[in-house]
Amino acid sequence: MNETLVNQDELLKEFEEKIENEIKIEPRDWMPEEYRQHLIRQISQHAHSEVIGMQPEGNWISRAPSLRAKKILLAKIQDEGGHGLYLYSAAETLGVSRDQFIQWLHEGKAKYASVFNYPALNWADIGAIGWLVDGAAITNQVSLQRTSYGPYSRAMVRICKEESFHQRQGYEIMWKMMEGTKEQQQMAQDALNRWWWPALMMFGPHDSDSPHTSNAMKWKIKRESNDRLREKFINKTIPQAELIGLKVPDPALVKIGEDQYQHGDIDWTEFWEVIKGNGPCNQQRLEHHIKAHNNGSWVRECANEYHIKSNK
Ligand code: FAQ
């Protein structure tokens, strides 16, 4: 038998044993090329989501209703930028440069979470984003803390600590609005009506329609499936809505047990249309990112120059 083939078999066996025994795969470890490509796709798309996700909320910093609300929102959005940086760094350990990731985003070759292609129309939307979008993100990310790739897993641990504050700041906004005037209560309900379904879509297609789930579960990249995570999110969010007098906009929703619900049909046509680039804000989000990236080129050039000089 060919020596390289034997060697490959041994390496694969060692890799599979590590996965089996919950030992993290680290950047310098041997890994199957498909595993590496899977991670490059998922971690970079995750990073893009964090950074593009700053846009809907960023629009509201200058219009926050109080200094306290402005400070909290500013800190939260900065955190999202930081999450993008940890994740780009984790993805770079797989052998692709940050410039390449950004180029794939700008060329439309890399995705980011579909939810960020919806507009934030008023202050209640900032509450709904924190409560629902961060709430969905954290449900997924808590599970990803146990992902098999070391740098991704460690980034998730830190991100989860910050994300739980984000979820609470959003819920606090909704809560305050529900204690306010009739008009404020209607605004909160309207924001929930518009963000509920896009938040459920964040978990991705049903397991039966998810091409990546089988490998992701085999390699323990994903620890729970799209549908299982969506279910967990729904079960914890509905009681939160009811507590402050909000109604989830799903006429087919049924309670099937203690804090257990079955949801109605998700509009997958809308989901795939948004992913294809036809959502309300896809073009705006990408154009804004490209413009900001180009405007910042002089900062990158200066930083590189400084780095080269200080290392001489
Ligand atoms: N949006 O086979 P699957 C945040 C694509 S962070 C767009 O199920 P997979 C923080 C998928 O990429 C939110 N595309 O794929 C924040 C694939 O296409 P591809 C981001 C989606 O990877 C809050 C195709 O559909 N979190 O919000 C979506 O096994 C507030 C088939 O799908 C993460 O990225 C979608 N929703 O499962 C920031 C978590 N769903 O790549 C600011 C990490 C699916 O073949 C403000 N990622 N697609 O062209 C994951 O857990 C997984 O990648 C999933 C998708 C669950 C997103």
Coordinates of C-alpha atoms and ligand atoms in Angstrom, one line a residue:
M1 CA 0.0 0.0 0.0
N2 CA 1.1 3.5 -0.8
E3 CA 2.9 5.2 2.2
T4 CA 1.1 8.5 1.9
L5 CA -2.2 6.7 1.8
V6 CA -1.4 4.9 5.0
N7 CA -0.3 8.1 6.6
Q8 CA -3.6 9.8 5.5
D9 CA -5.6 7.0 7.1
E10 CA -3.7 7.3 10.3
L11 CA -4.2 11.0 10.4
L12 CA -7.9 10.7 9.7
K13 CA -8.2 8.1 12.5
E14 CA -6.4 10.4 14.9
F15 CA -8.7 13.3 13.9
E16 CA -11.8 11.1 14.3
E17 CA -10.6 9.9 17.8
K18 CA -10.2 13.5 18.9
I19 CA -13.7 14.4 17.8
E20 CA -15.1 11.3 19.5
N21 CA -13.3 12.1 22.7
E22 CA -14.2 15.8 22.8
I23 CA -10.6 17.0 22.2
K24 CA -10.6 20.3 20.4
I25 CA -9.0 20.4 16.9
E26 CA -6.4 23.2 16.9
P27 CA -5.1 25.2 13.9
R28 CA -1.9 23.2 13.5
D29 CA -3.5 19.8 13.8
W30 CA -4.2 17.8 10.7
M31 CA -7.8 18.0 9.6
P32 CA -9.7 16.7 6.6
E33 CA -10.0 19.4 3.8
E34 CA -13.8 19.2 3.9
Y35 CA -13.8 20.0 7.6
R36 CA -11.5 23.0 7.0
Q37 CA -13.7 24.3 4.2
H38 CA -16.9 23.8 6.3
L39 CA -15.4 25.9 9.1
I40 CA -14.1 28.6 6.7
R41 CA -17.6 29.0 5.3
Q42 CA -19.4 29.0 8.7
I43 CA -17.0 31.0 10.8
S44 CA -16.5 33.7 8.1
Q45 CA -20.3 34.0 7.5
H46 CA -20.8 34.3 11.3
A47 CA -18.2 37.1 11.4
H48 CA -19.9 38.9 8.5
S49 CA -23.2 38.6 10.3
E50 CA -21.8 40.3 13.4
V51 CA -20.4 43.2 11.4
I52 CA -23.3 43.7 9.0
G53 CA -25.6 43.4 12.0
M54 CA -24.2 46.7 13.3
Q55 CA -26.0 48.6 10.6
P56 CA -29.7 48.3 11.5
E57 CA -28.9 49.4 15.1
G58 CA -26.2 51.9 14.2
N59 CA -28.9 54.0 12.5
W60 CA -30.5 54.6 15.9
I61 CA -27.5 55.8 18.0
S62 CA -28.2 59.4 17.2
R63 CA -31.9 59.0 17.8
A64 CA -31.8 57.1 21.1
P65 CA -34.5 58.5 23.5
S66 CA -32.1 59.2 26.4
L67 CA -28.4 59.5 27.2
R68 CA -28.6 56.2 29.1
A69 CA -30.2 54.4 26.1
K70 CA -27.6 55.9 23.8
K71 CA -24.6 54.8 25.9
I72 CA -26.0 51.2 26.2
L73 CA -26.7 51.0 22.5
L74 CA -23.3 52.4 21.6
A75 CA -21.6 49.8 23.8
K76 CA -23.7 47.0 22.4
I77 CA -22.9 47.8 18.8
Q78 CA -19.2 48.1 19.6
D79 CA -19.4 44.6 21.1
E80 CA -20.8 43.3 17.8
G81 CA -17.8 44.8 16.0
G82 CA -15.5 43.0 18.5
H83 CA -17.4 39.7 17.9
G84 CA -16.7 40.1 14.2
L85 CA -13.0 40.6 15.0
Y86 CA -12.7 37.5 17.2
L87 CA -14.5 35.5 14.5
Y88 CA -12.4 36.8 11.6
S89 CA -9.3 35.9 13.7
A90 CA -10.6 32.4 14.3
A91 CA -11.4 32.0 10.6
E92 CA -7.9 33.2 9.6
T93 CA -6.3 30.4 11.6
L94 CA -7.7 28.1 8.8
G95 CA -5.4 29.7 6.2
V96 CA -7.5 32.4 4.6
S97 CA -6.7 36.1 4.9
R98 CA -9.1 38.7 6.3
D99 CA -8.9 40.6 2.9
Q100 CA -10.1 37.5 1.1
F101 CA -13.1 37.0 3.4
I102 CA -14.1 40.7 2.9
Q103 CA -13.7 40.3 -0.9
W104 CA -16.0 37.2 -0.9
L105 CA -18.5 39.2 1.1
H106 CA -18.3 42.1 -1.4
E107 CA -18.6 39.8 -4.4
G108 CA -21.7 38.2 -2.9
K109 CA -20.0 34.9 -2.6
A110 CA -20.2 34.8 1.2
K111 CA -23.5 35.0 3.1
Y112 CA -24.4 36.8 6.4
A113 CA -27.5 36.3 8.5
S114 CA -30.7 37.0 6.5
V115 CA -32.3 38.9 9.5
F116 CA -30.0 41.9 8.9
N117 CA -31.7 42.6 5.6
Y118 CA -34.8 44.0 7.3
P119 CA -35.1 47.7 8.3
A120 CA -35.1 49.1 11.8
L121 CA -38.0 51.5 11.5
N122 CA -38.3 52.9 15.0
W123 CA -37.0 52.7 18.6
A124 CA -39.2 49.6 19.3
D125 CA -37.2 47.8 16.6
I126 CA -34.1 48.3 18.6
G127 CA -35.8 46.5 21.5
A128 CA -37.0 43.7 19.2
I129 CA -33.5 43.3 17.7
G130 CA -31.8 43.0 21.1
W131 CA -34.5 40.7 22.5
L132 CA -35.2 38.5 19.5
V133 CA -32.1 38.7 17.2
D134 CA -29.6 38.6 20.0
G135 CA -31.8 36.1 21.8
A136 CA -31.8 33.8 18.7
A137 CA -28.0 34.3 18.2
I138 CA -27.2 33.4 21.8
T139 CA -29.4 30.3 21.7
N140 CA -27.2 29.1 18.8
Q141 CA -23.9 30.4 20.3
V142 CA -24.3 28.7 23.7
S143 CA -24.5 25.5 21.8
L144 CA -21.5 26.5 19.6
Q145 CA -19.3 27.0 22.7
R146 CA -18.9 23.2 22.5
T147 CA -18.0 23.2 18.8
S148 CA -15.0 21.0 17.9
Y149 CA -12.7 23.7 16.5
G150 CA -10.7 25.3 19.4
P151 CA -10.4 28.9 18.2
Y152 CA -14.2 29.0 17.3
S153 CA -15.2 27.5 20.6
R154 CA -13.1 29.9 22.6
A155 CA -14.5 32.9 20.6
M156 CA -18.0 31.7 21.4
V157 CA -17.4 31.6 25.2
R158 CA -16.4 35.2 25.2
I159 CA -19.2 36.3 22.8
C160 CA -21.9 34.5 24.8
K161 CA -21.0 36.5 27.9
E162 CA -21.6 39.8 26.0
E163 CA -24.6 38.5 24.1
S164 CA -26.6 37.8 27.2
F165 CA -26.4 41.5 28.1
H166 CA -27.5 42.4 24.6
Q167 CA -30.6 40.2 24.9
R168 CA -31.5 41.8 28.2
Q169 CA -31.0 45.4 27.0
G170 CA -33.5 44.6 24.1
Y171 CA -36.0 43.0 26.5
E172 CA -35.8 46.0 28.8
I173 CA -36.7 48.4 25.9
M174 CA -39.7 46.3 25.1
W175 CA -40.7 46.0 28.7
K176 CA -40.5 49.8 29.2
M177 CA -42.6 50.4 26.1
M178 CA -45.2 48.0 27.3
E179 CA -45.4 50.0 30.6
G180 CA -45.9 53.2 28.5
T181 CA -48.7 54.8 26.5
K182 CA -51.1 52.9 24.3
E183 CA -49.1 54.1 21.3
Q184 CA -45.9 52.8 22.7
Q185 CA -47.5 49.4 23.4
Q186 CA -48.7 49.3 19.8
M187 CA -45.2 50.1 18.6
A188 CA -43.7 47.3 20.6
Q189 CA -46.3 44.8 19.3
D190 CA -45.7 46.0 15.7
A191 CA -42.0 45.5 16.1
L192 CA -42.5 42.0 17.4
N193 CA -44.9 41.3 14.5
R194 CA -42.2 42.3 12.0
W195 CA -39.1 40.7 13.7
W196 CA -40.6 37.4 14.9
W197 CA -40.5 35.4 11.7
P198 CA -37.1 36.7 10.5
A199 CA -35.7 35.8 14.0
L200 CA -37.0 32.2 13.5
M201 CA -35.4 32.1 10.1
M202 CA -32.0 32.8 11.6
F203 CA -31.7 29.2 12.6
G204 CA -31.6 28.2 9.0
P205 CA -33.8 25.8 7.0
H206 CA -35.6 22.7 8.5
D207 CA -33.1 19.9 9.3
S208 CA -34.5 17.9 6.3
D209 CA -33.6 20.8 3.9
S210 CA -30.2 21.7 5.5
P211 CA -27.4 20.3 3.3
H212 CA -24.6 21.1 5.8
T213 CA -26.2 19.7 9.0
S214 CA -25.2 16.1 8.5
N215 CA -21.4 16.8 8.3
A216 CA -21.6 19.5 10.9
M217 CA -23.1 17.1 13.4
K218 CA -20.7 14.3 12.5
W219 CA -17.7 16.6 13.1
K220 CA -19.4 18.2 16.1
I221 CA -19.1 21.6 14.5
K222 CA -22.8 22.0 15.2
R223 CA -23.9 20.4 18.5
E224 CA -27.6 20.8 17.9
S225 CA -29.7 21.0 14.7
N226 CA -31.4 24.0 13.2
D227 CA -34.9 22.8 14.3
R228 CA -33.9 21.9 17.8
L229 CA -32.3 25.3 18.4
R230 CA -35.3 27.1 16.9
E231 CA -37.6 25.1 19.2
K232 CA -35.4 26.1 22.3
F233 CA -35.6 29.8 21.3
I234 CA -39.4 29.7 20.9
N235 CA -39.9 27.9 24.2
K236 CA -38.0 30.4 26.2
T237 CA -39.2 33.5 24.3
I238 CA -43.0 33.0 24.3
P239 CA -43.2 33.2 28.2
Q240 CA -41.1 36.4 28.0
A241 CA -43.6 37.9 25.5
E242 CA -46.6 36.9 27.6
L243 CA -45.0 38.3 30.8
I244 CA -45.1 41.9 29.4
G245 CA -48.4 41.6 27.5
L246 CA -47.1 40.9 23.9
K247 CA -48.6 38.4 21.6
V248 CA -46.4 36.3 19.2
P249 CA -47.8 36.8 15.6
D250 CA -48.4 33.1 14.9
P251 CA -52.1 32.1 14.7
A252 CA -51.1 28.4 14.4
L253 CA -49.0 28.4 17.5
V254 CA -50.0 25.6 20.0
K255 CA -48.8 24.9 23.5
I256 CA -47.9 21.2 23.6
G257 CA -46.5 21.0 27.1
E258 CA -45.0 23.0 30.0
D259 CA -43.1 25.8 28.2
Q260 CA -43.2 23.8 25.0
Y261 CA -44.8 25.2 21.8
Q262 CA -45.3 24.1 18.2
H263 CA -45.0 26.9 15.7
G264 CA -46.9 27.5 12.5
D265 CA -45.4 27.4 9.0
I266 CA -42.3 29.6 8.2
D267 CA -42.4 31.3 4.9
W268 CA -39.3 29.7 3.3
T269 CA -39.9 31.4 0.0
E270 CA -39.3 34.7 1.8
F271 CA -36.2 33.3 3.5
W272 CA -34.6 32.1 0.2
E273 CA -35.5 35.3 -1.6
V274 CA -33.7 37.4 1.1
I275 CA -30.7 35.1 1.0
K276 CA -30.6 35.5 -2.8
G277 CA -30.3 39.3 -2.3
N278 CA -33.9 40.3 -2.7
G279 CA -34.7 41.4 0.9
P280 CA -35.7 44.9 1.7
C281 CA -32.2 46.1 2.6
N282 CA -29.7 43.7 1.0
Q283 CA -28.3 46.2 -1.5
Q284 CA -28.1 49.0 1.1
R285 CA -26.3 46.8 3.6
L286 CA -23.7 45.7 1.1
E287 CA -23.2 49.1 -0.4
H288 CA -22.7 50.6 3.0
H289 CA -20.1 48.0 3.9
I290 CA -18.2 48.5 0.7
K291 CA -18.2 52.3 1.1
A292 CA -17.0 52.1 4.7
H293 CA -14.3 49.6 3.8
N294 CA -13.0 51.7 1.0
N295 CA -13.1 54.9 3.2
G296 CA -11.1 53.1 5.8
S297 CA -8.3 51.9 3.4
W298 CA -6.0 54.7 4.6
V299 CA -6.3 53.5 8.2
R300 CA -5.2 50.0 7.2
E301 CA -2.4 51.4 5.1
C302 CA -1.1 53.5 8.0
A303 CA -1.4 50.6 10.5
N304 CA 0.5 48.3 8.1
E305 CA 3.2 50.9 7.6
Y306 CA 3.5 51.4 11.4
H307 CA 3.6 47.6 11.9
I308 CA 6.4 47.2 9.3
K309 CA 8.5 50.0 10.7
S310 CA 8.1 49.0 14.3
N311 CA 9.1 45.4 13.5
K312 CA 12.3 46.5 11.7
Ligands
FAQ1 N1 -29.1 33.6 6.9 O1 -27.3 23.7 5.6 P1 -27.6 25.0 6.3 C1 -25.8 37.7 15.5 C2 -27.6 29.4 4.5 S1 -24.9 36.5 14.9 C3 -28.3 33.5 5.8 O2 -28.6 24.8 7.4 P2 -25.5 25.6 8.2 C4 -25.2 38.7 16.5 C5 -26.3 28.6 4.8 O3 -25.2 29.5 5.0 C6 -26.0 35.7 13.7 N2 -28.0 32.3 5.3 O4 -26.3 25.7 6.8 C7 -25.8 40.0 16.3 C8 -26.2 27.7 3.7 O5 -25.7 28.4 2.5 P3 -24.1 28.2 2.0 C9 -25.2 34.8 12.9 C10 -28.4 31.2 5.9 O6 -24.3 26.4 8.1 C11 -27.1 40.3 16.8 C12 -27.7 27.4 3.3 O7 -28.4 28.4 3.8 N3 -25.0 33.5 13.6 O8 -26.9 37.8 15.1 C13 -29.1 31.3 7.1 O9 -25.4 24.2 8.6 C14 -27.6 41.6 16.7 C15 -28.1 26.0 3.9 O10 -28.2 26.1 5.3 C16 -24.3 32.6 13.0 O11 -23.8 32.7 11.9 C17 -29.5 32.5 7.6 N4 -30.2 32.7 8.7 O12 -26.5 26.3 9.2 C18 -25.1 41.0 15.6 C19 -24.1 31.3 13.8 N5 -29.4 30.0 7.5 O13 -23.2 28.6 3.1 C20 -25.7 42.3 15.5 C21 -23.1 30.4 13.1 C22 -28.9 29.2 6.6 O14 -24.0 26.7 1.6 C23 -27.0 42.6 16.1 N6 -23.7 29.7 12.0 N7 -28.3 29.9 5.6 O15 -24.0 29.1 0.8 C24 -24.5 28.6 12.1 O16 -24.9 28.2 13.2 C25 -25.0 28.0 10.8 O17 -24.1 28.4 9.8 C26 -26.5 28.3 10.5 C27 -26.8 27.7 9.1 C28 -27.4 27.8 11.5 C29 -26.7 29.8 10.3

